[in-house]
C-alpha cells in the first residue's frame, strides 16, 4: 500500500491526539468524515497504526530513575544476541532496547523506582550468564526534551 500526503497527515494528527474525533480529524486533513474514517480503518488494517495508548505523567505518580545502559556482549553469534534479548525482554523496567553500531552492542533504557532497583536488575542480568561482557550506566538527571511523536510530515513529504 502506497501512502499519500493525506495518509501521512492523518498519521501525524493521530499520533498527536489519538482521541481526536473523526469529524475533527477530517477537518484537519481536509476530507469529509466518511472518506477520512475509511482511510483510518485502512491504515489500521494495513498495520500503519499499531494501537492507541495514554501517555502517563509518571512524575505525578512518584519518584523514578531513568538509566541508559550501554551493553557489550562477549560473543557476536546470532545465538548470543537471541539469548541476551530473550532475557532482557522479561525485565519490566526495560522500556527500550536498541541494537546499535559503534563501540557497544545495545543501548537500553530502564525506568526504575531507585538506583538500588536498577543495580539489582543489572546484577541479576550479569549473574544469568547471558553473554554480557561489560556495561556502562548513564543516570538521567533531567530530560528537557522528550518527544513521543515522530516528525512524519518532515520524514515523508508528499
PDB file of C-alpha atoms in Angstrom:
ATOM      1  CA  UNK A   1       0.000   0.000   0.000  1.00  0.00           C
ATOM      2  CA  UNK A   2       1.392   3.391  -1.021  1.00  0.00           C
ATOM      3  CA  UNK A   3       0.670   6.288   1.316  1.00  0.00           C
ATOM      4  CA  UNK A   4      -0.147   9.746   0.048  1.00  0.00           C
ATOM      5  CA  UNK A   5       0.229  13.086   1.799  1.00  0.00           C
ATOM      6  CA  UNK A   6      -3.276  12.833   3.312  1.00  0.00           C
ATOM      7  CA  UNK A   7      -2.456   9.443   4.864  1.00  0.00           C
ATOM      8  CA  UNK A   8       0.745  10.902   6.323  1.00  0.00           C
ATOM      9  CA  UNK A   9      -1.192  13.883   7.681  1.00  0.00           C
ATOM     10  CA  UNK A  10      -3.758  11.539   9.247  1.00  0.00           C
ATOM     11  CA  UNK A  11      -0.966   9.580  10.955  1.00  0.00           C
ATOM     12  CA  UNK A  12       0.681  12.839  12.021  1.00  0.00           C
ATOM     13  CA  UNK A  13      -2.522  14.107  13.623  1.00  0.00           C
ATOM     14  CA  UNK A  14      -3.417  10.775  15.260  1.00  0.00           C
ATOM     15  CA  UNK A  15      -0.017  10.474  16.939  1.00  0.00           C
ATOM     16  CA  UNK A  16      -0.539  13.948  18.407  1.00  0.00           C
ATOM     17  CA  UNK A  17      -4.037  13.098  19.632  1.00  0.00           C
ATOM     18  CA  UNK A  18      -5.284   9.528  19.407  1.00  0.00           C
ATOM     19  CA  UNK A  19      -8.602  10.549  20.961  1.00  0.00           C
ATOM     20  CA  UNK A  20      -9.466  13.065  18.267  1.00  0.00           C
ATOM     21  CA  UNK A  21     -12.918  12.566  16.795  1.00  0.00           C
ATOM     22  CA  UNK A  22     -13.226  11.517  13.188  1.00  0.00           C
ATOM     23  CA  UNK A  23     -15.010  14.797  12.386  1.00  0.00           C
ATOM     24  CA  UNK A  24     -12.166  16.845  13.880  1.00  0.00           C
ATOM     25  CA  UNK A  25      -9.562  14.712  12.117  1.00  0.00           C
ATOM     26  CA  UNK A  26     -11.372  15.005   8.797  1.00  0.00           C
ATOM     27  CA  UNK A  27     -11.399  18.782   9.132  1.00  0.00           C
ATOM     28  CA  UNK A  28      -7.656  18.902   9.910  1.00  0.00           C
ATOM     29  CA  UNK A  29      -6.768  16.817   6.844  1.00  0.00           C
ATOM     30  CA  UNK A  30      -9.333  18.471   4.543  1.00  0.00           C
ATOM     31  CA  UNK A  31     -11.541  15.448   3.953  1.00  0.00           C
ATOM     32  CA  UNK A  32     -15.162  14.733   4.643  1.00  0.00           C
ATOM     33  CA  UNK A  33     -15.728  12.409   7.621  1.00  0.00           C
ATOM     34  CA  UNK A  34     -16.647   9.253   5.694  1.00  0.00           C
ATOM     35  CA  UNK A  35     -13.515   9.079   3.467  1.00  0.00           C
ATOM     36  CA  UNK A  36     -11.389  10.046   6.466  1.00  0.00           C
ATOM     37  CA  UNK A  37     -12.779   7.165   8.522  1.00  0.00           C
ATOM     38  CA  UNK A  38     -12.205   4.770   5.626  1.00  0.00           C
ATOM     39  CA  UNK A  39      -8.567   5.868   5.437  1.00  0.00           C
ATOM     40  CA  UNK A  40      -8.070   5.446   9.187  1.00  0.00           C
ATOM     41  CA  UNK A  41      -9.563   1.944   9.072  1.00  0.00           C
ATOM     42  CA  UNK A  42      -7.308   1.067   6.111  1.00  0.00           C
ATOM     43  CA  UNK A  43      -4.232   2.421   7.951  1.00  0.00           C
ATOM     44  CA  UNK A  44      -5.189   0.254  10.935  1.00  0.00           C
ATOM     45  CA  UNK A  45      -5.807  -2.889   8.899  1.00  0.00           C
ATOM     46  CA  UNK A  46      -2.528  -2.437   6.973  1.00  0.00           C
ATOM     47  CA  UNK A  47      -0.591  -2.146  10.245  1.00  0.00           C
ATOM     48  CA  UNK A  48       0.458   1.510   9.986  1.00  0.00           C
ATOM     49  CA  UNK A  49      -1.476   2.188  13.182  1.00  0.00           C
ATOM     50  CA  UNK A  50      -0.476  -0.409  15.761  1.00  0.00           C
ATOM     51  CA  UNK A  51      -2.721   0.798  18.569  1.00  0.00           C
ATOM     52  CA  UNK A  52      -3.709   3.653  20.823  1.00  0.00           C
ATOM     53  CA  UNK A  53      -2.479   4.367  24.326  1.00  0.00           C
ATOM     54  CA  UNK A  54      -2.401   7.007  27.032  1.00  0.00           C
ATOM     55  CA  UNK A  55       0.757   8.976  27.877  1.00  0.00           C
ATOM     56  CA  UNK A  56       1.148   8.787  31.636  1.00  0.00           C
ATOM     57  CA  UNK A  57       2.796  11.575  33.614  1.00  0.00           C
ATOM     58  CA  UNK A  58       4.959   9.301  35.763  1.00  0.00           C
ATOM     59  CA  UNK A  59       6.283  12.251  37.793  1.00  0.00           C
ATOM     60  CA  UNK A  60       2.766  12.719  39.189  1.00  0.00           C
ATOM     61  CA  UNK A  61       2.825   9.122  40.456  1.00  0.00           C
ATOM     62  CA  UNK A  62       6.128   9.416  42.307  1.00  0.00           C
ATOM     63  CA  UNK A  63       9.906   9.394  42.109  1.00  0.00           C
ATOM     64  CA  UNK A  64      11.552   7.348  39.341  1.00  0.00           C
ATOM     65  CA  UNK A  65      15.027   6.867  37.938  1.00  0.00           C
ATOM     66  CA  UNK A  66      15.828   6.675  34.228  1.00  0.00           C
ATOM     67  CA  UNK A  67      19.070   4.980  33.223  1.00  0.00           C
ATOM     68  CA  UNK A  68      20.563   4.457  29.782  1.00  0.00           C
ATOM     69  CA  UNK A  69      22.833   1.426  29.662  1.00  0.00           C
ATOM     70  CA  UNK A  70      25.409   0.539  27.013  1.00  0.00           C
ATOM     71  CA  UNK A  71      25.908  -3.231  26.814  1.00  0.00           C
ATOM     72  CA  UNK A  72      28.702  -5.100  25.052  1.00  0.00           C
ATOM     73  CA  UNK A  73      28.337  -8.838  24.536  1.00  0.00           C
ATOM     74  CA  UNK A  74      31.223 -11.314  24.851  1.00  0.00           C
ATOM     75  CA  UNK A  75      30.373 -13.057  21.576  1.00  0.00           C
ATOM     76  CA  UNK A  76      28.516 -11.922  18.479  1.00  0.00           C
ATOM     77  CA  UNK A  77      26.838 -15.000  17.100  1.00  0.00           C
ATOM     78  CA  UNK A  78      23.111 -14.999  16.390  1.00  0.00           C
ATOM     79  CA  UNK A  79      22.519 -17.296  19.356  1.00  0.00           C
ATOM     80  CA  UNK A  80      24.320 -14.823  21.665  1.00  0.00           C
ATOM     81  CA  UNK A  81      22.088 -11.946  20.551  1.00  0.00           C
ATOM     82  CA  UNK A  82      18.977 -14.124  20.839  1.00  0.00           C
ATOM     83  CA  UNK A  83      19.878 -15.317  24.359  1.00  0.00           C
ATOM     84  CA  UNK A  84      20.511 -11.749  25.519  1.00  0.00           C
ATOM     85  CA  UNK A  85      17.251 -10.447  24.017  1.00  0.00           C
ATOM     86  CA  UNK A  86      15.200 -13.305  25.469  1.00  0.00           C
ATOM     87  CA  UNK A  87      16.491 -12.451  28.952  1.00  0.00           C
ATOM     88  CA  UNK A  88      16.143  -8.661  28.854  1.00  0.00           C
ATOM     89  CA  UNK A  89      12.693  -8.905  27.259  1.00  0.00           C
ATOM     90  CA  UNK A  90      11.450 -10.279  30.596  1.00  0.00           C
ATOM     91  CA  UNK A  91      12.561  -7.176  32.540  1.00  0.00           C
ATOM     92  CA  UNK A  92       9.512  -4.937  33.012  1.00  0.00           C
ATOM     93  CA  UNK A  93      11.648  -1.906  33.851  1.00  0.00           C
ATOM     94  CA  UNK A  94      13.335  -2.091  30.429  1.00  0.00           C
ATOM     95  CA  UNK A  95      11.334   0.233  28.206  1.00  0.00           C
ATOM     96  CA  UNK A  96      13.644   0.443  25.164  1.00  0.00           C
ATOM     97  CA  UNK A  97      16.302  -1.810  23.669  1.00  0.00           C
ATOM     98  CA  UNK A  98      18.279  -0.838  20.569  1.00  0.00           C
ATOM     99  CA  UNK A  99      20.929  -2.794  18.678  1.00  0.00           C
ATOM    100  CA  UNK A 100      23.423  -0.080  17.723  1.00  0.00           C
ATOM    101  CA  UNK A 101      26.621   0.441  15.805  1.00  0.00           C
ATOM    102  CA  UNK A 102      29.763   1.755  17.445  1.00  0.00           C
ATOM    103  CA  UNK A 103      31.726   0.677  20.480  1.00  0.00           C
ATOM    104  CA  UNK A 104      28.995  -1.401  22.120  1.00  0.00           C
ATOM    105  CA  UNK A 105      26.149  -3.655  21.012  1.00  0.00           C
ATOM    106  CA  UNK A 106      22.957  -2.488  22.743  1.00  0.00           C
ATOM    107  CA  UNK A 107      21.574   0.727  24.184  1.00  0.00           C
ATOM    108  CA  UNK A 108      18.974   0.003  26.849  1.00  0.00           C
ATOM    109  CA  UNK A 109      16.636   2.406  28.616  1.00  0.00           C
ATOM    110  CA  UNK A 110      15.400   1.489  32.076  1.00  0.00           C
ATOM    111  CA  UNK A 111      12.897   3.267  34.293  1.00  0.00           C
ATOM    112  CA  UNK A 112      13.115   2.079  37.883  1.00  0.00           C
ATOM    113  CA  UNK A 113      11.958   3.183  41.300  1.00  0.00           C
ATOM    114  CA  UNK A 114      15.513   3.686  42.563  1.00  0.00           C
ATOM    115  CA  UNK A 115      19.210   3.195  41.890  1.00  0.00           C
ATOM    116  CA  UNK A 116      19.029   0.128  44.134  1.00  0.00           C
ATOM    117  CA  UNK A 117      16.372  -1.444  41.948  1.00  0.00           C
ATOM    118  CA  UNK A 118      18.441  -0.731  38.832  1.00  0.00           C
ATOM    119  CA  UNK A 119      21.527  -2.242  40.483  1.00  0.00           C
ATOM    120  CA  UNK A 120      19.558  -5.376  41.419  1.00  0.00           C
ATOM    121  CA  UNK A 121      18.352  -5.764  37.816  1.00  0.00           C
ATOM    122  CA  UNK A 122      21.862  -5.423  36.400  1.00  0.00           C
ATOM    123  CA  UNK A 123      23.332  -7.820  38.972  1.00  0.00           C
ATOM    124  CA  UNK A 124      20.652 -10.372  38.108  1.00  0.00           C
ATOM    125  CA  UNK A 125      21.317  -9.980  34.371  1.00  0.00           C
ATOM    126  CA  UNK A 126      25.073 -10.344  34.743  1.00  0.00           C
ATOM    127  CA  UNK A 127      24.625 -13.369  37.044  1.00  0.00           C
ATOM    128  CA  UNK A 128      22.386 -15.053  34.454  1.00  0.00           C
ATOM    129  CA  UNK A 129      25.334 -15.588  32.122  1.00  0.00           C
ATOM    130  CA  UNK A 130      23.521 -14.234  29.074  1.00  0.00           C
ATOM    131  CA  UNK A 131      26.709 -13.068  27.409  1.00  0.00           C
ATOM    132  CA  UNK A 132      27.215  -9.608  28.880  1.00  0.00           C
ATOM    133  CA  UNK A 133      30.905  -8.688  28.672  1.00  0.00           C
ATOM    134  CA  UNK A 134      30.579  -5.190  30.116  1.00  0.00           C
ATOM    135  CA  UNK A 135      28.048  -2.438  30.603  1.00  0.00           C
ATOM    136  CA  UNK A 136      28.107   1.269  31.319  1.00  0.00           C
ATOM    137  CA  UNK A 137      25.280   3.111  33.058  1.00  0.00           C
ATOM    138  CA  UNK A 138      24.201   6.701  32.487  1.00  0.00           C
ATOM    139  CA  UNK A 139      21.753   8.065  35.056  1.00  0.00           C
ATOM    140  CA  UNK A 140      19.439  10.718  33.627  1.00  0.00           C
ATOM    141  CA  UNK A 141      19.493  13.873  35.725  1.00  0.00           C
ATOM    142  CA  UNK A 142      16.976  15.830  33.671  1.00  0.00           C
ATOM    143  CA  UNK A 143      15.101  15.376  30.385  1.00  0.00           C
ATOM    144  CA  UNK A 144      14.455  18.841  28.985  1.00  0.00           C
ATOM    145  CA  UNK A 145      13.205  17.496  25.632  1.00  0.00           C
ATOM    146  CA  UNK A 146      11.232  14.271  25.266  1.00  0.00           C
ATOM    147  CA  UNK A 147       9.018  13.787  22.251  1.00  0.00           C
ATOM    148  CA  UNK A 148       6.651  10.927  21.705  1.00  0.00           C
ATOM    149  CA  UNK A 149       5.757  11.905  18.150  1.00  0.00           C
ATOM    150  CA  UNK A 150       7.759  11.268  15.023  1.00  0.00           C
ATOM    151  CA  UNK A 151       8.116  14.180  12.546  1.00  0.00           C
ATOM    152  CA  UNK A 152       6.151  12.279   9.897  1.00  0.00           C
ATOM    153  CA  UNK A 153       5.441  15.225   7.624  1.00  0.00           C
ATOM    154  CA  UNK A 154       9.179  16.041   7.513  1.00  0.00           C
ATOM    155  CA  UNK A 155      10.317  12.441   7.167  1.00  0.00           C
ATOM    156  CA  UNK A 156       7.817  11.539   4.439  1.00  0.00           C
ATOM    157  CA  UNK A 157       6.894  14.672   2.455  1.00  0.00           C
ATOM    158  CA  UNK A 158       4.475  14.007  -0.390  1.00  0.00           C
TER     159      UNK A 158
END
